[in-house]
Coordinates of C-alpha atoms in Angstrom, one line a residue:
Chain A
M94 CA 28.9 -104.9 33.6
I95 CA 27.9 -105.7 30.0
Q96 CA 27.7 -109.2 28.8
L97 CA 26.5 -110.5 25.4
T98 CA 26.2 -114.2 25.0
N99 CA 25.8 -115.8 21.5
V100 CA 23.9 -112.7 20.3
S101 CA 22.6 -112.8 16.7
K102 CA 20.4 -110.1 15.2
I103 CA 18.5 -110.7 11.9
Y104 CA 16.3 -107.9 10.8
P105 CA 12.8 -108.7 9.4
N106 CA 14.1 -107.9 5.9
G107 CA 16.6 -110.7 6.3
A108 CA 19.7 -108.6 6.9
R109 CA 22.1 -110.4 9.4
A110 CA 23.4 -107.5 11.4
L111 CA 25.1 -109.6 14.2
V112 CA 26.2 -113.2 14.1
D113 CA 27.0 -115.1 17.3
V114 CA 28.6 -112.2 19.2
N115 CA 30.1 -112.9 22.6
L116 CA 31.4 -109.9 24.6
K117 CA 32.2 -108.8 28.1
I118 CA 32.7 -105.2 29.1
G119 CA 33.7 -104.4 32.6
K120 CA 32.6 -101.5 34.8
G121 CA 34.4 -98.3 34.1
N122 CA 35.8 -99.5 30.7
F123 CA 36.2 -97.2 27.7
V124 CA 35.5 -99.2 24.6
F125 CA 35.7 -98.3 20.9
L126 CA 33.6 -100.2 18.4
V127 CA 35.2 -100.0 15.0
G128 CA 34.6 -101.6 11.6
P129 CA 33.2 -100.8 8.2
S130 CA 29.9 -99.1 7.7
G131 CA 27.0 -101.6 8.0
A132 CA 29.2 -104.1 9.9
G133 CA 26.8 -104.1 12.9
K134 CA 28.2 -101.4 15.2
S135 CA 25.0 -99.5 15.4
T136 CA 22.9 -102.6 16.0
L137 CA 25.2 -103.5 18.9
I138 CA 24.8 -100.1 20.4
K139 CA 21.0 -100.3 20.0
L140 CA 21.0 -103.6 21.8
L141 CA 22.6 -102.0 24.8
Y142 CA 19.9 -99.4 25.4
R143 CA 17.2 -101.9 24.2
E144 CA 16.1 -100.1 21.2
E145 CA 16.4 -103.5 19.6
T146 CA 16.3 -107.0 21.1
P147 CA 18.5 -109.8 19.7
T148 CA 17.0 -112.6 17.5
R149 CA 19.0 -115.1 19.5
G150 CA 21.2 -114.9 22.5
Q151 CA 21.2 -112.9 25.7
V152 CA 22.2 -109.3 26.6
Q153 CA 22.9 -108.5 30.2
I154 CA 23.6 -105.1 31.7
N155 CA 24.4 -105.0 35.4
S156 CA 23.1 -108.6 35.6
K157 CA 19.7 -107.4 34.2
N158 CA 18.6 -109.5 31.3
L159 CA 17.5 -107.1 28.5
V160 CA 15.9 -109.8 26.4
R161 CA 13.5 -111.0 29.1
M162 CA 12.9 -107.5 30.3
K163 CA 9.3 -106.3 30.0
D164 CA 8.6 -103.3 27.9
R165 CA 7.3 -101.3 30.9
E166 CA 10.7 -101.8 32.7
V167 CA 12.7 -100.3 29.8
P168 CA 12.3 -96.7 30.9
Y169 CA 13.9 -97.5 34.2
L170 CA 16.8 -99.2 32.4
R171 CA 17.3 -96.2 30.3
R172 CA 17.5 -93.8 33.2
N173 CA 20.8 -95.5 33.9
I174 CA 22.1 -95.4 30.4
G175 CA 23.0 -92.2 28.5
V176 CA 22.9 -92.1 24.7
I177 CA 24.7 -89.8 22.3
F178 CA 24.1 -89.6 18.6
Q179 CA 25.9 -88.3 15.6
D180 CA 23.0 -86.0 14.8
F181 CA 22.6 -84.8 18.4
K182 CA 18.7 -85.1 18.5
L183 CA 18.1 -81.8 20.2
L184 CA 14.7 -80.2 20.4
P185 CA 14.9 -77.1 18.2
N186 CA 12.2 -75.1 20.1
K187 CA 13.8 -75.6 23.5
T188 CA 16.8 -73.7 24.9
V189 CA 20.0 -75.4 25.9
F190 CA 18.8 -75.4 29.5
E191 CA 15.5 -76.8 28.6
N192 CA 17.0 -79.5 26.4
V193 CA 19.2 -80.8 29.2
G194 CA 16.6 -80.3 32.0
F195 CA 14.1 -82.2 29.8
A196 CA 15.8 -85.5 30.6
L197 CA 15.0 -84.9 34.3
E198 CA 11.7 -83.2 33.9
V199 CA 10.1 -86.1 32.0
I200 CA 11.1 -88.6 34.7
G201 CA 9.3 -86.6 37.3
V202 CA 12.2 -84.8 39.1
A203 CA 11.1 -81.8 41.2
K204 CA 11.6 -78.4 39.5
R205 CA 14.2 -77.0 41.9
E206 CA 16.3 -80.2 41.6
V207 CA 16.0 -80.1 37.8
R208 CA 17.3 -76.5 37.9
N209 CA 20.3 -77.3 40.2
R210 CA 21.4 -80.4 38.4
T211 CA 21.0 -78.9 34.9
L212 CA 23.2 -75.9 35.8
A213 CA 25.8 -78.3 37.4
T214 CA 25.8 -80.5 34.3
L215 CA 26.1 -77.5 31.9
E216 CA 29.1 -76.4 34.0
L217 CA 30.6 -79.8 33.5
V218 CA 30.3 -79.6 29.7
G219 CA 31.4 -76.0 29.6
L220 CA 28.1 -74.5 28.4
K221 CA 26.9 -72.5 31.3
A222 CA 27.2 -69.3 29.4
K223 CA 24.9 -70.6 26.7
E224 CA 22.0 -71.9 28.7
T225 CA 19.4 -69.6 27.1
A226 CA 20.6 -70.2 23.5
Y227 CA 18.6 -72.3 21.1
P228 CA 20.3 -75.3 19.3
H229 CA 20.4 -73.4 15.9
E230 CA 22.5 -70.7 17.6
L231 CA 25.2 -73.1 18.6
S232 CA 28.1 -74.7 16.7
G233 CA 28.2 -78.4 16.0
G234 CA 30.6 -79.0 18.9
E235 CA 28.4 -77.1 21.3
Q236 CA 25.3 -78.9 20.2
Q237 CA 27.1 -82.2 20.9
R238 CA 28.0 -80.9 24.3
V239 CA 24.4 -80.3 25.0
C240 CA 23.6 -83.8 23.9
V241 CA 26.4 -85.1 26.2
A242 CA 25.0 -83.1 29.1
R243 CA 21.5 -84.5 28.5
A244 CA 23.0 -88.0 28.4
V245 CA 24.9 -87.7 31.6
I246 CA 22.7 -85.5 33.8
N247 CA 21.1 -88.6 35.4
N248 CA 24.5 -90.0 36.3
P249 CA 24.2 -93.1 34.2
A250 CA 26.5 -96.1 34.8
L251 CA 26.8 -96.6 31.1
L252 CA 27.2 -94.0 28.3
V253 CA 26.7 -95.3 24.7
A254 CA 27.7 -93.1 21.7
D255 CA 27.0 -93.8 18.1
E256 CA 29.6 -91.9 16.1
P257 CA 29.5 -88.8 18.4
T258 CA 32.2 -87.0 16.4
G259 CA 30.9 -87.9 13.0
N260 CA 29.6 -84.5 12.3
L261 CA 32.4 -82.5 13.9
D262 CA 35.7 -81.1 12.7
P263 CA 38.9 -82.7 14.2
D264 CA 39.6 -80.0 16.8
T265 CA 36.0 -80.0 18.0
A266 CA 36.0 -83.8 18.0
W267 CA 38.9 -83.8 20.4
D268 CA 37.1 -81.4 22.7
I269 CA 34.2 -83.9 22.9
M270 CA 36.6 -86.8 23.4
E271 CA 38.2 -85.0 26.3
L272 CA 34.8 -84.5 27.8
L273 CA 34.0 -88.2 27.4
Y274 CA 37.4 -89.0 28.9
D275 CA 36.5 -87.0 32.0
I276 CA 33.1 -88.6 32.3
N277 CA 34.8 -92.0 32.0
K278 CA 37.2 -91.1 34.7
R279 CA 34.3 -90.3 37.0
G280 CA 33.3 -94.0 36.7
T281 CA 30.9 -94.1 33.8
T282 CA 31.4 -97.0 31.4
I283 CA 31.6 -95.8 27.8
V284 CA 30.9 -97.7 24.6
M285 CA 31.5 -95.6 21.5
A286 CA 31.1 -96.7 17.9
T287 CA 33.4 -94.6 15.6
H288 CA 35.2 -94.2 12.4
A289 CA 37.7 -91.7 13.8
R290 CA 41.0 -93.3 13.3
A291 CA 43.1 -90.6 14.9
I292 CA 41.1 -90.6 18.0
V293 CA 41.1 -94.4 18.4
N294 CA 44.9 -94.6 17.8
K295 CA 45.7 -91.8 20.2
M296 CA 43.4 -92.8 23.1
Q297 CA 44.8 -96.3 23.5
K298 CA 41.7 -97.8 24.8
R299 CA 40.1 -101.2 24.2
V300 CA 39.1 -101.7 20.6
I301 CA 36.5 -104.1 19.4
A302 CA 36.3 -104.5 15.6
I303 CA 33.1 -105.7 14.1
E304 CA 33.1 -107.1 10.6
N305 CA 30.1 -108.8 8.9
G306 CA 28.3 -109.0 12.2
R307 CA 31.1 -110.8 13.9
V308 CA 33.8 -109.8 16.4
A309 CA 36.9 -109.7 14.2
R310 CA 39.3 -108.3 16.8
D311 CA 39.3 -107.4 20.5
E312 CA 42.4 -105.7 21.9
E313 CA 43.2 -103.9 25.1
K314 CA 44.9 -100.6 24.2
G315 CA 44.3 -101.2 20.6
G316 CA 44.5 -99.1 17.4
Y317 CA 42.0 -98.4 14.7
G318 CA 43.6 -101.1 12.5
Y319 CA 42.1 -100.3 9.1
D320 CA 44.0 -98.6 6.3
A321 CA 42.8 -95.3 5.2
Chain B
M65 CA 11.2 -100.1 41.6
K66 CA 8.5 -98.4 39.6
K67 CA 5.7 -97.8 42.1
K68 CA 8.0 -96.0 44.5
G69 CA 7.4 -92.2 44.4
D70 CA 4.7 -92.3 41.7
M71 CA 2.7 -89.7 43.6
A72 CA 5.6 -87.4 43.8
T73 CA 6.4 -88.0 40.2
M74 CA 2.8 -87.2 39.2
L75 CA 2.9 -84.0 41.3
N76 CA 6.1 -82.9 39.7
S77 CA 4.8 -83.7 36.2
S78 CA 1.3 -82.2 36.5
G79 CA 2.5 -78.8 35.2
Y80 CA 4.2 -80.4 32.2
I81 CA 1.1 -82.5 31.4
F82 CA -1.2 -79.5 31.7
R83 CA 0.9 -77.4 29.4
E84 CA 1.2 -80.1 26.8
T85 CA -2.6 -80.7 26.9
I86 CA -3.3 -77.0 26.2
N87 CA -0.7 -76.9 23.5
S88 CA -2.0 -79.9 21.7
M89 CA -5.6 -78.6 21.6
K90 CA -4.3 -75.3 20.2
R91 CA -2.3 -77.2 17.5
N92 CA -5.4 -78.4 15.7
P93 CA -8.3 -76.1 16.6
W94 CA -10.7 -77.2 13.9
L95 CA -10.2 -80.9 14.5
S96 CA -10.7 -80.2 18.2
L97 CA -13.9 -78.3 17.4
A98 CA -15.1 -81.2 15.2
S99 CA -14.4 -83.7 18.0
V100 CA -16.2 -81.6 20.5
V101 CA -19.2 -81.1 18.3
T102 CA -19.6 -84.8 17.4
V103 CA -19.4 -85.8 21.1
M104 CA -21.9 -83.1 21.8
V105 CA -24.4 -84.2 19.1
S106 CA -24.3 -87.8 20.1
L107 CA -24.8 -86.9 23.8
V108 CA -27.6 -84.4 23.1
I109 CA -29.5 -87.2 21.2
L110 CA -28.7 -89.6 24.1
G111 CA -29.9 -87.0 26.6
Y112 CA -33.2 -86.3 24.9
S113 CA -33.8 -90.0 24.2
I114 CA -33.5 -90.7 27.9
F115 CA -35.9 -87.9 28.9
F116 CA -38.3 -89.0 26.2
L117 CA -38.2 -92.6 27.4
A118 CA -38.6 -91.4 31.0
N119 CA -41.6 -89.4 30.0
A120 CA -43.1 -92.3 28.0
A121 CA -42.7 -94.6 31.0
N122 CA -44.2 -92.0 33.3
M123 CA -47.1 -91.5 30.9
A124 CA -47.6 -95.2 30.6
K125 CA -47.7 -95.4 34.4
S126 CA -50.2 -92.6 34.8
F127 CA -52.5 -93.9 32.1
E128 CA -52.3 -97.3 33.7
S129 CA -53.5 -95.9 36.9
E130 CA -56.4 -94.0 35.3
L131 CA -59.4 -94.8 37.4
E132 CA -61.9 -94.9 34.5
I133 CA -62.8 -98.0 32.5
G134 CA -64.9 -97.8 29.4
A135 CA -67.2 -100.8 29.2
F136 CA -69.3 -101.2 25.9
V137 CA -72.6 -103.0 26.3
Q138 CA -73.7 -105.7 23.8
I139 CA -75.5 -103.8 21.0
E140 CA -78.7 -105.9 21.1
Y141 CA -79.3 -105.0 24.8
T142 CA -82.6 -103.1 25.5
P143 CA -82.4 -100.0 27.7
E144 CA -83.9 -102.0 30.6
E145 CA -81.2 -104.6 30.3
V146 CA -78.6 -101.9 30.2
Q147 CA -80.0 -100.4 33.4
D148 CA -79.9 -103.8 35.1
L149 CA -76.3 -104.3 34.0
K150 CA -75.4 -100.8 35.3
S151 CA -76.8 -101.5 38.8
Q152 CA -75.2 -105.0 38.7
I153 CA -71.8 -103.4 38.1
E154 CA -72.4 -100.8 40.7
Q155 CA -72.7 -103.6 43.3
M156 CA -69.3 -105.0 42.4
P157 CA -66.5 -104.5 44.9
G158 CA -64.0 -101.7 44.1
V159 CA -66.5 -99.8 42.0
E160 CA -67.1 -96.2 43.0
S161 CA -69.6 -95.1 40.4
V162 CA -71.0 -96.1 37.0
T163 CA -72.1 -93.5 34.5
L164 CA -74.2 -94.4 31.4
V165 CA -73.5 -92.9 28.0
T166 CA -76.4 -94.1 25.8
K167 CA -75.9 -94.8 22.2
E168 CA -78.1 -91.8 21.3
Q169 CA -75.9 -89.6 23.4
A170 CA -72.8 -91.1 21.8
L171 CA -74.2 -90.4 18.3
E172 CA -75.0 -86.9 19.3
D173 CA -71.5 -86.3 20.6
F174 CA -70.1 -87.8 17.4
G175 CA -72.3 -85.4 15.4
K176 CA -71.0 -82.5 17.4
T177 CA -67.4 -83.5 16.7
L178 CA -68.2 -83.6 13.1
G179 CA -69.6 -80.2 13.5
G180 CA -70.8 -79.3 10.0
S181 CA -73.3 -82.2 9.6
Q182 CA -76.8 -80.7 9.8
G183 CA -79.6 -83.1 9.0
N184 CA -80.1 -86.6 10.4
I185 CA -76.9 -88.1 11.6
V186 CA -78.4 -91.6 11.7
S187 CA -79.1 -91.5 8.0
D188 CA -75.7 -90.0 7.4
V189 CA -74.0 -92.9 9.0
G190 CA -76.0 -95.5 7.1
G191 CA -79.5 -95.7 8.7
T192 CA -78.6 -97.4 12.0
N193 CA -76.8 -96.0 15.0
P194 CA -73.5 -97.8 15.0
F195 CA -72.7 -96.8 18.6
P196 CA -73.1 -99.1 21.6
D197 CA -74.2 -98.0 25.0
K198 CA -71.2 -97.3 27.1
L199 CA -70.8 -97.6 30.8
T200 CA -68.0 -95.5 32.3
V201 CA -66.9 -97.4 35.5
K202 CA -64.9 -95.5 38.1
A203 CA -62.7 -97.6 40.4
T204 CA -62.1 -96.7 44.0
D205 CA -58.4 -97.4 43.9
P206 CA -56.1 -97.2 40.9
Q207 CA -54.5 -100.5 42.0
N208 CA -57.8 -102.2 41.3
V209 CA -58.3 -101.0 37.8
K210 CA -56.7 -103.9 36.1
A211 CA -58.5 -106.6 38.2
L212 CA -61.8 -104.8 37.8
A213 CA -61.3 -104.5 34.0
S214 CA -60.6 -108.2 33.7
S215 CA -63.7 -109.2 35.7
L216 CA -65.8 -106.9 33.6
E217 CA -64.4 -108.5 30.5
S218 CA -65.9 -111.8 31.6
N219 CA -69.3 -110.2 32.0
P220 CA -71.5 -111.6 29.1
G221 CA -73.3 -108.3 28.9
L222 CA -70.2 -106.4 27.8
Y223 CA -68.5 -107.0 24.5
K224 CA -65.5 -104.7 25.0
V225 CA -63.7 -103.3 28.0
R226 CA -61.3 -100.4 27.5
Y227 CA -58.9 -98.8 30.0
G228 CA -55.5 -97.2 30.1
Q229 CA -53.8 -100.5 29.2
D230 CA -54.6 -100.2 25.5
F231 CA -52.9 -96.9 25.2
V232 CA -50.1 -98.1 27.4
D233 CA -49.5 -101.1 25.1
Q234 CA -49.2 -99.0 22.1
L235 CA -47.0 -96.5 23.9
L236 CA -44.7 -99.3 25.0
K237 CA -44.5 -100.6 21.5
F238 CA -43.5 -97.2 20.3
T239 CA -40.9 -96.6 23.0
Q240 CA -39.4 -100.0 22.2
W241 CA -39.0 -99.0 18.6
L242 CA -37.7 -95.6 19.6
R243 CA -35.2 -97.1 21.9
W244 CA -33.6 -99.1 19.1
I245 CA -33.5 -96.1 16.7
G246 CA -32.1 -93.9 19.5
F247 CA -29.5 -96.5 20.3
G248 CA -28.5 -96.8 16.7
V249 CA -28.2 -93.0 16.2
V250 CA -26.3 -92.5 19.5
A251 CA -24.0 -95.4 18.7
A252 CA -23.2 -94.0 15.2
F253 CA -22.4 -90.6 16.5
G254 CA -20.5 -92.1 19.4
V255 CA -18.3 -94.0 17.0
A256 CA -17.8 -90.9 14.9
A257 CA -16.8 -88.9 17.9
V258 CA -14.3 -91.6 19.1
V259 CA -12.8 -91.8 15.6
L260 CA -12.4 -88.0 15.4
I261 CA -10.8 -87.7 18.8
S262 CA -8.5 -90.6 17.9
I263 CA -7.4 -88.8 14.7
N264 CA -6.9 -85.6 16.7
V265 CA -4.7 -87.3 19.3
K266 CA -2.8 -89.2 16.5
M267 CA -2.0 -85.9 14.8
N268 CA -0.6 -84.5 18.0
V269 CA 1.5 -87.6 18.6
F270 CA 2.9 -87.2 15.1
S271 CA 3.8 -83.6 15.5
R272 CA 5.5 -84.4 18.7
R273 CA 7.3 -87.5 17.6
R274 CA 10.9 -86.1 18.1
E275 CA 10.0 -85.1 21.6
I276 CA 8.5 -88.5 22.3
Q277 CA 11.6 -90.2 20.8
I278 CA 13.8 -88.3 23.2
M279 CA 11.5 -88.9 26.1
K280 CA 11.7 -92.6 25.5
L281 CA 15.5 -92.3 25.2
V282 CA 16.0 -90.6 28.6
G283 CA 13.6 -93.1 30.3
A284 CA 10.3 -91.3 30.6
S285 CA 7.8 -93.9 31.5
N286 CA 5.1 -94.8 29.0
S287 CA 2.4 -93.6 31.2
F288 CA 4.1 -90.2 31.5
I289 CA 4.3 -89.9 27.7
R290 CA 0.7 -91.0 27.4
W291 CA -0.9 -88.8 30.0
P292 CA -1.0 -85.5 28.0
F293 CA -2.6 -87.3 25.1
L294 CA -5.0 -89.2 27.3
I295 CA -6.0 -86.0 29.1
E296 CA -6.4 -84.2 25.8
G297 CA -8.9 -86.8 24.7
L298 CA -10.7 -86.6 28.1
A299 CA -10.8 -82.9 27.9
L300 CA -12.3 -82.9 24.4
G301 CA -14.9 -85.4 25.5
L302 CA -15.6 -83.5 28.7
V303 CA -16.1 -80.2 26.8
G304 CA -18.5 -81.9 24.4
G305 CA -20.3 -83.5 27.3
T306 CA -20.6 -80.2 29.1
F307 CA -22.2 -78.5 26.1
A308 CA -24.5 -81.5 25.7
A309 CA -25.6 -81.3 29.3
V310 CA -26.3 -77.6 29.0
I311 CA -28.2 -77.9 25.8
V312 CA -30.2 -80.9 27.0
G313 CA -30.9 -79.2 30.4
L314 CA -32.0 -75.9 29.0
G315 CA -33.9 -77.5 26.1
Y316 CA -35.8 -79.8 28.3
N317 CA -36.6 -77.1 30.7
W318 CA -38.1 -75.0 27.9
I319 CA -40.1 -78.0 26.5
T320 CA -41.4 -78.7 30.0
V321 CA -42.7 -75.2 30.4
Y322 CA -44.2 -75.2 26.9
V323 CA -45.9 -78.5 27.3
Q324 CA -47.3 -77.7 30.7
S325 CA -48.8 -74.4 29.4
T326 CA -50.3 -75.9 26.2
L327 CA -50.9 -79.6 26.7
T328 CA -51.9 -79.4 30.4
F329 CA -53.2 -83.0 30.5
L330 CA -49.8 -84.4 29.6
P331 CA -47.9 -85.4 32.7
V332 CA -44.3 -84.2 32.3
V333 CA -41.4 -85.6 34.3
Q334 CA -39.7 -83.0 36.4
N335 CA -37.4 -85.1 38.5
E336 CA -34.4 -83.3 40.0
V337 CA -32.6 -86.6 40.6
L338 CA -33.1 -87.8 37.1
F339 CA -32.0 -84.4 35.8
R340 CA -28.8 -84.6 37.8
Q341 CA -28.2 -88.2 36.8
V342 CA -28.6 -87.5 33.1
S343 CA -26.3 -84.4 33.3
M344 CA -23.6 -86.4 35.1
G345 CA -24.1 -89.3 32.7
L346 CA -23.6 -87.0 29.7
L347 CA -20.4 -85.6 31.2
L348 CA -19.2 -89.1 32.0
G349 CA -20.2 -90.3 28.5
G350 CA -18.1 -87.5 27.0
M351 CA -15.1 -88.5 29.0
V352 CA -15.5 -92.2 28.1
M353 CA -15.6 -91.3 24.4
G354 CA -12.5 -89.1 24.8
A355 CA -10.6 -91.8 26.7
L356 CA -11.6 -94.4 24.1
G357 CA -10.4 -92.1 21.3
S358 CA -7.1 -91.5 23.0
L359 CA -6.5 -95.2 23.8
F360 CA -7.2 -96.3 20.3
S361 CA -4.6 -94.0 18.9
L362 CA -2.0 -94.6 21.7
Q363 CA -2.5 -98.4 21.6
K364 CA -0.1 -99.0 18.7
F365 CA 2.7 -96.7 19.5
L366 CA 4.6 -96.5 22.9
R367 CA 5.0 -100.3 23.1
A368 CA 8.6 -100.1 24.3

């Protein structure tokens, strides 16, 4: 489903974020990206939803070439990719319902359908009771659930997450991981960059370690692998 | 993959776009006002310039078609020779009538216009009567005036032939000049209006940058993100254009009535079609300025 071929990314300031990366991620996989800060995990994530394009090499998702893709095609790619961030990126002046429905509203879905699908998705993430609350009235875990709901409401084939549990306490982090586990079980491919050792070790999923912009390790059912 | 269902998308989105447009205009009311006023000023000047030029052209035309030609007789001609010349011209084709204004009469008229002068006007103006005899030639058909005037010019008994053309030439020179000045002023205000609208839109883009970031993330198309801003620019321009059309329309109406009651000899253009065309043009001009302003500020962002 995802294929990176000889991908290098050098930022305009000369920083070499990725060097000659080759990767294949199959449909329905759950993949952890681990490695030290600044190793290139976030850059890799950004390549997947085409926030960045590689300096060299090819990125393909579902046999679509993201490098050759025209800018005006990008929105249609993103409708099939959900993105979750460490800092949630919720709109403070919109309610939970509005924040989640926003993802459908701005791609022109009819009002009634927005309503139905938003309620269904809020049910999925366990936030139906909070639909009229504003982000600042929610706990961190709840805010991240809203973010997950917004990312999956369009039934994306791929969900990418950049340290989604980075701002959460361990118990809450586990709640989010259970949610992602469920979403993965429904067939969504998940690529998640993380520093959460306990989670990676316990989940026993594929682990790709990035160091200095290169793939240092790639194991099925791997562990976090770095000492504390 | 992208054209499919665009109509439905637009329909579903129209409420959102409308709300956002109103919100953005409320966000910077003073800047919005400034944008509207500059659009208005530039278009008011444009509107009046158009009407002025239309009137100048109309005036030129009506003076061109004046039936009277003033023909000045060589100064050394005796009264008999003048009479001969007069009857000679009367015989010319296309001539309806010829009236003689003698030099004595001209002097007397001149004296009257001076008013105060009592004694001998001839001595006042230097001992000799400076005026020539003048034949006022009336043509049968306005179409013939020009041809008639040029054939009179070749008559050795006349040293100068005057008709509407003289005035028309001067008028055209003036309108040419005015056209450039008007163009310059309208262009300057137009640029200012576009810049102000563009700043306006840019500020709204900035205050909504988080929202835009998320819209891009969840796959809103660029056109969807742009529409509220584009419409905001269009709306600012259209409001300015509407005010301009009203001001130009009412103002011109008032001027027309005033001129017709005081300077009755001046022909004033009262053309419904022109009126409507100018009004529509001003509205359209406002929208074009608005659209340009928006496009300039949206050009850089929203690339991907």
